[in-house]
Amino acid sequence: MLVRLRNPTREIELQGPRRVSELLAELGLNRESVLVVCNGELVPGDYRLSAEDEVEVRPVISGGAQ
């Protein structure tokens, strides 16, 4: 699967299926600090990613209008 990460932007290729929670643990990322998008759809931590998926990991950014 192709995984795109933001801040800093980079791409990595991973082999084999795995759950979102397993992917984030492998990348050393906290589930509460990122959003995971698989093939254009937001997915939960227990979602099973396949080897053919395109995944994007985005940091959660909070803030408001001033």
C-alpha positions as a Python dict, from the first residue, in 0.01 Angstrom:
ca = {
    (1, 'M'): (0, 0, 0),
    (2, 'L'): (103, 356, -61),
    (3, 'V'): (99, 573, 252),
    (4, 'R'): (122, 952, 227),
    (5, 'L'): (212, 1141, 543),
    (6, 'R'): (187, 1514, 608),
    (7, 'N'): (411, 1741, 816),
    (8, 'P'): (663, 1653, 692),
    (9, 'T'): (524, 1534, 358),
    (10, 'R'): (655, 1198, 250),
    (11, 'E'): (541, 872, 90),
    (12, 'I'): (620, 517, 191),
    (13, 'E'): (533, 179, 40),
    (14, 'L'): (427, -100, 276),
    (15, 'Q'): (361, -465, 196),
    (16, 'G'): (61, -663, 313),
    (17, 'P'): (-272, -584, 477),
    (18, 'R'): (-304, -445, 830),
    (19, 'R'): (-546, -255, 1051),
    (20, 'V'): (-523, 123, 1077),
    (21, 'S'): (-420, 90, 1443),
    (22, 'E'): (-136, -145, 1342),
    (23, 'L'): (-20, 96, 1071),
    (24, 'L'): (-13, 389, 1313),
    (25, 'A'): (176, 186, 1575),
    (26, 'E'): (430, 87, 1310),
    (27, 'L'): (473, 455, 1216),
    (28, 'G'): (496, 561, 1581),
    (29, 'L'): (187, 782, 1554),
    (30, 'N'): (-82, 843, 1815),
    (31, 'R'): (-434, 761, 1689),
    (32, 'E'): (-580, 1072, 1853),
    (33, 'S'): (-337, 1305, 1676),
    (34, 'V'): (-405, 1198, 1315),
    (35, 'L'): (-684, 1128, 1067),
    (36, 'V'): (-652, 832, 833),
    (37, 'V'): (-806, 852, 486),
    (38, 'C'): (-821, 537, 272),
    (39, 'N'): (-904, 575, -97),
    (40, 'G'): (-1065, 911, -24),
    (41, 'E'): (-1272, 807, 281),
    (42, 'L'): (-1205, 869, 650),
    (43, 'V'): (-1161, 533, 826),
    (44, 'P'): (-1162, 423, 1194),
    (45, 'G'): (-876, 257, 1383),
    (46, 'D'): (-1014, -95, 1341),
    (47, 'Y'): (-1053, -61, 961),
    (48, 'R'): (-860, -327, 767),
    (49, 'L'): (-635, -179, 497),
    (50, 'S'): (-549, -392, 195),
    (51, 'A'): (-217, -403, 12),
    (52, 'E'): (-370, -215, -284),
    (53, 'D'): (-506, 80, -83),
    (54, 'E'): (-385, 439, -104),
    (55, 'V'): (-373, 582, 246),
    (56, 'E'): (-318, 936, 366),
    (57, 'V'): (-231, 1021, 727),
    (58, 'R'): (-313, 1380, 818),
    (59, 'P'): (-237, 1554, 1147),
    (60, 'V'): (-536, 1678, 1345),
    (61, 'I'): (-526, 2055, 1361),
    (62, 'S'): (-748, 2248, 1596),
    (63, 'G'): (-809, 2614, 1622),
    (64, 'G'): (-1069, 2874, 1556),
    (65, 'A'): (-1137, 3189, 1367),
    (66, 'Q'): (-1000, 3511, 1510),
}
